[in-house]
Amino acid sequence: MTTVTVHCPRCDPDDVYRQDFSPTKHERLRCQSCRRVFQLNYTYQAWKPGLKEHIVDMTFNGAGVGDTARTLKVGINTVIPTLKISRPRG
Ligand SMILES: [Zn+2]
């Protein structure tokens, strides 16, 4: 039997416990420190935490919208609104 240590994606301690299952049968976990619920696997890759920052980083490094969508396995309609929202003001 193997043991997998799961860390909270927001505050990083490993004191998490199983909350329940999502309607799509993915396991949901709750962190005891920050009391937030998160999943390890998502049905849609666009729901993963940190994906928006990854899209902005790839754009700053010269990747196009299509390149970013193919690499991250999300739709173009996820990439374009993310870039419109993260546009600097001024
Ligand atoms: Zn936490």
Tab-separated table of N, CA and C and ligand atoms in Angstrom:
chain	number	residue	atom	x	y	z
A	1	MET	N	0.846	-1.183	0.000
A	1	MET	CA	0.000	0.000	0.000
A	1	MET	C	0.884	1.237	0.000
A	2	THR	N	0.555	2.174	-0.827
A	2	THR	CA	1.343	3.401	-0.913
A	2	THR	C	0.578	4.549	-0.276
A	3	THR	N	1.334	5.489	0.246
A	3	THR	CA	0.754	6.672	0.856
A	3	THR	C	1.171	7.891	0.055
A	4	VAL	N	0.195	8.737	-0.271
A	4	VAL	CA	0.468	9.957	-1.023
A	4	VAL	C	0.193	11.138	-0.102
A	5	THR	N	1.173	11.999	0.084
A	5	THR	CA	1.005	13.188	0.905
A	5	THR	C	0.483	14.319	0.029
A	6	VAL	N	-0.643	14.900	0.428
A	6	VAL	CA	-1.270	15.975	-0.331
A	6	VAL	C	-1.088	17.270	0.437
A	7	HIS	N	-0.604	18.289	-0.255
A	7	HIS	CA	-0.421	19.605	0.347
A	7	HIS	C	-1.500	20.555	-0.161
A	8	CYS	N	-1.893	21.498	0.681
A	8	CYS	CA	-2.862	22.517	0.280
A	8	CYS	C	-2.212	23.422	-0.769
A	9	PRO	N	-2.888	23.705	-1.880
A	9	PRO	CA	-2.281	24.555	-2.909
A	9	PRO	C	-2.162	26.025	-2.495
A	10	ARG	N	-2.856	26.444	-1.441
A	10	ARG	CA	-2.818	27.850	-1.051
A	10	ARG	C	-1.863	28.116	0.097
A	11	CYS	N	-1.891	27.285	1.144
A	11	CYS	CA	-1.062	27.584	2.308
A	11	CYS	C	-0.023	26.504	2.574
A	12	ASP	N	-0.037	25.395	1.857
A	12	ASP	CA	1.009	24.370	1.768
A	12	ASP	C	1.138	23.379	2.920
A	13	PRO	N	0.469	23.466	4.055
A	13	PRO	CA	0.616	22.372	5.013
A	13	PRO	C	-0.078	21.114	4.503
A	14	ASP	N	0.276	19.982	5.091
A	14	ASP	CA	-0.266	18.717	4.604
A	14	ASP	C	-1.393	18.183	5.487
A	15	ASP	N	-2.000	19.024	6.320
A	15	ASP	CA	-3.115	18.553	7.147
A	15	ASP	C	-4.438	18.762	6.419
A	16	VAL	N	-4.692	17.917	5.438
A	16	VAL	CA	-5.925	17.965	4.666
A	16	VAL	C	-6.690	16.680	4.918
A	17	TYR	N	-7.978	16.748	4.755
A	17	TYR	CA	-8.793	15.546	4.889
A	17	TYR	C	-9.817	15.508	3.773
A	18	ARG	N	-10.338	14.310	3.528
A	18	ARG	CA	-11.290	14.126	2.447
A	18	ARG	C	-12.623	14.735	2.839
A	19	GLN	N	-13.115	15.645	2.024
A	19	GLN	CA	-14.392	16.314	2.291
A	19	GLN	C	-15.543	15.480	1.760
A	20	ASP	N	-15.586	15.281	0.480
A	20	ASP	CA	-16.626	14.502	-0.175
A	20	ASP	C	-16.229	14.319	-1.638
A	21	PHE	N	-17.190	13.978	-2.466
A	21	PHE	CA	-16.928	13.840	-3.886
A	21	PHE	C	-17.731	14.886	-4.637
A	22	SER	N	-17.151	15.410	-5.716
A	22	SER	CA	-17.863	16.371	-6.540
A	22	SER	C	-18.937	15.640	-7.333
A	23	PRO	N	-19.866	16.376	-7.942
A	23	PRO	CA	-20.886	15.705	-8.763
A	23	PRO	C	-20.296	14.907	-9.917
A	24	THR	N	-19.083	15.249	-10.346
A	24	THR	CA	-18.428	14.489	-11.411
A	24	THR	C	-17.517	13.403	-10.858
A	25	LYS	N	-17.689	13.068	-9.574
A	25	LYS	CA	-16.991	11.964	-8.897
A	25	LYS	C	-15.489	12.193	-8.724
A	26	HIS	N	-15.071	13.452	-8.626
A	26	HIS	CA	-13.690	13.757	-8.287
A	26	HIS	C	-13.625	14.030	-6.792
A	27	GLU	N	-12.550	13.568	-6.183
A	27	GLU	CA	-12.404	13.688	-4.742
A	27	GLU	C	-12.140	15.138	-4.345
A	28	ARG	N	-12.878	15.643	-3.364
A	28	ARG	CA	-12.654	16.993	-2.848
A	28	ARG	C	-12.009	16.899	-1.476
A	29	LEU	N	-11.009	17.737	-1.251
A	29	LEU	CA	-10.256	17.734	-0.004
A	29	LEU	C	-10.402	19.086	0.674
A	30	ARG	N	-10.338	19.100	2.013
A	30	ARG	CA	-10.429	20.358	2.756
A	30	ARG	C	-9.174	20.526	3.588
A	31	CYS	N	-8.600	21.725	3.535
A	31	CYS	CA	-7.426	22.053	4.326
A	31	CYS	C	-7.890	22.453	5.733
A	32	GLN	N	-7.210	21.945	6.764
A	32	GLN	CA	-7.603	22.279	8.126
A	32	GLN	C	-7.071	23.640	8.552
A	33	SER	N	-6.060	24.167	7.865
A	33	SER	CA	-5.499	25.465	8.241
A	33	SER	C	-6.337	26.605	7.683
A	34	CYS	N	-6.547	26.612	6.357
A	34	CYS	CA	-7.264	27.737	5.751
A	34	CYS	C	-8.734	27.402	5.482
A	35	ARG	N	-9.175	26.175	5.772
A	35	ARG	CA	-10.567	25.740	5.668
A	35	ARG	C	-11.096	25.796	4.241
A	36	ARG	N	-10.231	25.789	3.234
A	36	ARG	CA	-10.687	25.838	1.847
A	36	ARG	C	-10.773	24.434	1.267
A	37	VAL	N	-11.674	24.275	0.322
A	37	VAL	CA	-11.867	22.998	-0.354
A	37	VAL	C	-11.175	23.071	-1.703
A	38	PHE	N	-10.484	21.997	-2.075
A	38	PHE	CA	-9.836	21.945	-3.380
A	38	PHE	C	-9.890	20.522	-3.905
A	39	GLN	N	-9.597	20.388	-5.181
A	39	GLN	CA	-9.577	19.092	-5.845
A	39	GLN	C	-8.194	18.871	-6.427
A	40	LEU	N	-7.834	17.622	-6.612
A	40	LEU	CA	-6.576	17.298	-7.277
A	40	LEU	C	-6.774	17.117	-8.773
A	41	ASN	N	-7.919	16.591	-9.168
A	41	ASN	CA	-8.215	16.380	-10.585
A	41	ASN	C	-9.480	17.143	-10.935
A	42	TYR	N	-9.476	17.754	-12.100
A	42	TYR	CA	-10.637	18.510	-12.557
A	42	TYR	C	-11.120	17.942	-13.883
A	43	THR	N	-12.410	18.020	-14.128
A	43	THR	CA	-12.948	17.596	-15.404
A	43	THR	C	-12.469	18.532	-16.501
A	44	TYR	N	-12.541	19.834	-16.256
A	44	TYR	CA	-12.082	20.839	-17.204
A	44	TYR	C	-10.786	21.446	-16.686
A	45	GLN	N	-9.757	21.422	-17.520
A	45	GLN	CA	-8.434	21.881	-17.105
A	45	GLN	C	-8.429	23.374	-16.780
A	46	ALA	N	-9.407	24.121	-17.299
A	46	ALA	CA	-9.447	25.560	-17.066
A	46	ALA	C	-9.800	25.908	-15.623
A	47	TRP	N	-10.272	24.957	-14.844
A	47	TRP	CA	-10.634	25.225	-13.453
A	47	TRP	C	-9.478	25.038	-12.498
A	48	LYS	N	-8.334	24.593	-12.984
A	48	LYS	CA	-7.199	24.355	-12.093
A	48	LYS	C	-6.716	25.663	-11.492
A	49	PRO	N	-6.398	25.667	-10.197
A	49	PRO	CA	-5.848	26.880	-9.598
A	49	PRO	C	-4.495	27.225	-10.207
A	50	GLY	N	-4.270	28.509	-10.460
A	50	GLY	CA	-2.998	28.963	-11.000
A	50	GLY	C	-2.923	28.977	-12.507
A	51	LEU	N	-3.983	28.564	-13.181
A	51	LEU	CA	-3.940	28.519	-14.643
A	51	LEU	C	-3.925	29.917	-15.247
A	52	LYS	N	-4.644	30.851	-14.637
A	52	LYS	CA	-4.690	32.213	-15.183
A	52	LYS	C	-3.305	32.856	-15.164
A	53	GLU	N	-2.562	32.655	-14.075
A	53	GLU	CA	-1.215	33.212	-14.001
A	53	GLU	C	-0.312	32.554	-15.035
A	54	HIS	N	-0.524	31.260	-15.287
A	54	HIS	CA	0.272	30.553	-16.289
A	54	HIS	C	0.001	31.114	-17.687
A	55	ILE	N	-1.262	31.440	-17.992
A	55	ILE	CA	-1.611	32.012	-19.288
A	55	ILE	C	-0.914	33.360	-19.477
A	56	VAL	N	-0.932	34.194	-18.439
A	56	VAL	CA	-0.296	35.518	-18.535
A	56	VAL	C	1.220	35.360	-18.709
A	57	ASP	N	1.836	34.424	-17.982
A	57	ASP	CA	3.278	34.206	-18.116
A	57	ASP	C	3.643	33.751	-19.519
A	58	MET	N	2.857	32.836	-20.092
A	58	MET	CA	3.161	32.362	-21.443
A	58	MET	C	3.016	33.482	-22.451
A	59	THR	N	2.035	34.374	-22.253
A	59	THR	CA	1.856	35.490	-23.175
A	59	THR	C	3.027	36.453	-23.101
A	60	PHE	N	3.523	36.730	-21.894
A	60	PHE	CA	4.677	37.616	-21.753
A	60	PHE	C	5.923	37.010	-22.373
A	61	ASN	N	6.001	35.690	-22.473
A	61	ASN	CA	7.152	35.033	-23.083
A	61	ASN	C	6.982	34.833	-24.583
A	62	GLY	N	5.947	35.404	-25.169
A	62	GLY	CA	5.813	35.419	-26.612
A	62	GLY	C	4.938	34.338	-27.205
A	63	ALA	N	4.243	33.551	-26.414
A	63	ALA	CA	3.364	32.522	-26.954
A	63	ALA	C	2.058	33.160	-27.414
A	64	GLY	N	1.525	32.696	-28.509
A	64	GLY	CA	0.262	33.200	-29.015
A	64	GLY	C	-0.908	32.561	-28.301
A	65	VAL	N	-2.105	33.012	-28.662
A	65	VAL	CA	-3.316	32.498	-28.020
A	65	VAL	C	-3.501	31.019	-28.338
A	66	GLY	N	-3.304	30.635	-29.607
A	66	GLY	CA	-3.452	29.236	-29.999
A	66	GLY	C	-2.403	28.347	-29.357
A	67	ASP	N	-1.159	28.839	-29.295
A	67	ASP	CA	-0.096	28.065	-28.645
A	67	ASP	C	-0.419	27.819	-27.179
A	68	THR	N	-0.859	28.877	-26.497
A	68	THR	CA	-1.185	28.760	-25.080
A	68	THR	C	-2.333	27.776	-24.863
A	69	ALA	N	-3.364	27.858	-25.697
A	69	ALA	CA	-4.519	26.973	-25.546
A	69	ALA	C	-4.135	25.517	-25.776
A	70	ARG	N	-3.324	25.262	-26.793
A	70	ARG	CA	-2.920	23.865	-27.072
A	70	ARG	C	-2.023	23.328	-25.973
A	71	THR	N	-1.082	24.145	-25.495
A	71	THR	CA	-0.139	23.675	-24.486
A	71	THR	C	-0.831	23.371	-23.170
A	72	LEU	N	-1.747	24.248	-22.738
A	72	LEU	CA	-2.410	24.077	-21.446
A	72	LEU	C	-3.667	23.223	-21.537
A	73	LYS	N	-4.043	22.795	-22.752
A	73	LYS	CA	-5.226	21.959	-22.989
A	73	LYS	C	-6.509	22.644	-22.515
A	74	VAL	N	-6.613	23.935	-22.816
A	74	VAL	CA	-7.835	24.695	-22.555
A	74	VAL	C	-8.292	25.296	-23.875
A	75	GLY	N	-9.488	25.870	-23.889
A	75	GLY	CA	-10.023	26.450	-25.093
A	75	GLY	C	-9.504	27.867	-25.312
A	76	ILE	N	-9.593	28.308	-26.560
A	76	ILE	CA	-9.206	29.675	-26.876
A	76	ILE	C	-10.103	30.654	-26.127
A	77	ASN	N	-11.368	30.267	-25.926
A	77	ASN	CA	-12.306	31.128	-25.217
A	77	ASN	C	-12.026	31.200	-23.721
A	78	THR	N	-11.058	30.452	-23.233
A	78	THR	CA	-10.556	30.626	-21.868
A	78	THR	C	-9.373	31.577	-21.861
A	79	VAL	N	-8.547	31.504	-22.892
A	79	VAL	CA	-7.308	32.295	-22.925
A	79	VAL	C	-7.616	33.775	-23.171
A	80	ILE	N	-8.451	34.066	-24.148
A	80	ILE	CA	-8.681	35.461	-24.544
A	80	ILE	C	-9.314	36.278	-23.411
A	81	PRO	N	-10.390	35.831	-22.743
A	81	PRO	CA	-10.926	36.634	-21.632
A	81	PRO	C	-9.946	36.801	-20.481
A	82	THR	N	-9.090	35.798	-20.251
A	82	THR	CA	-8.088	35.934	-19.188
A	82	THR	C	-7.134	37.068	-19.502
A	83	LEU	N	-6.736	37.177	-20.760
A	83	LEU	CA	-5.807	38.247	-21.136
A	83	LEU	C	-6.500	39.605	-21.132
A	84	LYS	N	-7.784	39.649	-21.465
A	84	LYS	CA	-8.505	40.923	-21.438
A	84	LYS	C	-8.668	41.427	-20.011
A	85	ILE	N	-8.920	40.506	-19.065
A	85	ILE	CA	-9.098	40.899	-17.665
A	85	ILE	C	-7.783	41.339	-17.066
A	86	SER	N	-6.665	40.670	-17.432
A	86	SER	CA	-5.387	40.967	-16.809
A	86	SER	C	-4.648	42.103	-17.497
A	87	ARG	N	-5.298	42.812	-18.427
A	87	ARG	CA	-4.661	43.915	-19.135
A	87	ARG	C	-4.366	45.046	-18.149
A	88	PRO	N	-3.124	45.571	-18.166
A	88	PRO	CA	-2.790	46.664	-17.249
A	88	PRO	C	-3.528	47.943	-17.622
A	89	ARG	N	-3.974	48.669	-16.620
A	89	ARG	CA	-4.697	49.931	-16.817
A	89	ARG	C	-3.723	51.087	-16.909
A	90	GLY	N	-4.121	52.106	-17.590
A	90	GLY	CA	-3.292	53.295	-17.593
A	90	GLY	C	-3.024	53.741	-18.916
B	1	ZN	ZN	-4.756	25.619	3.170
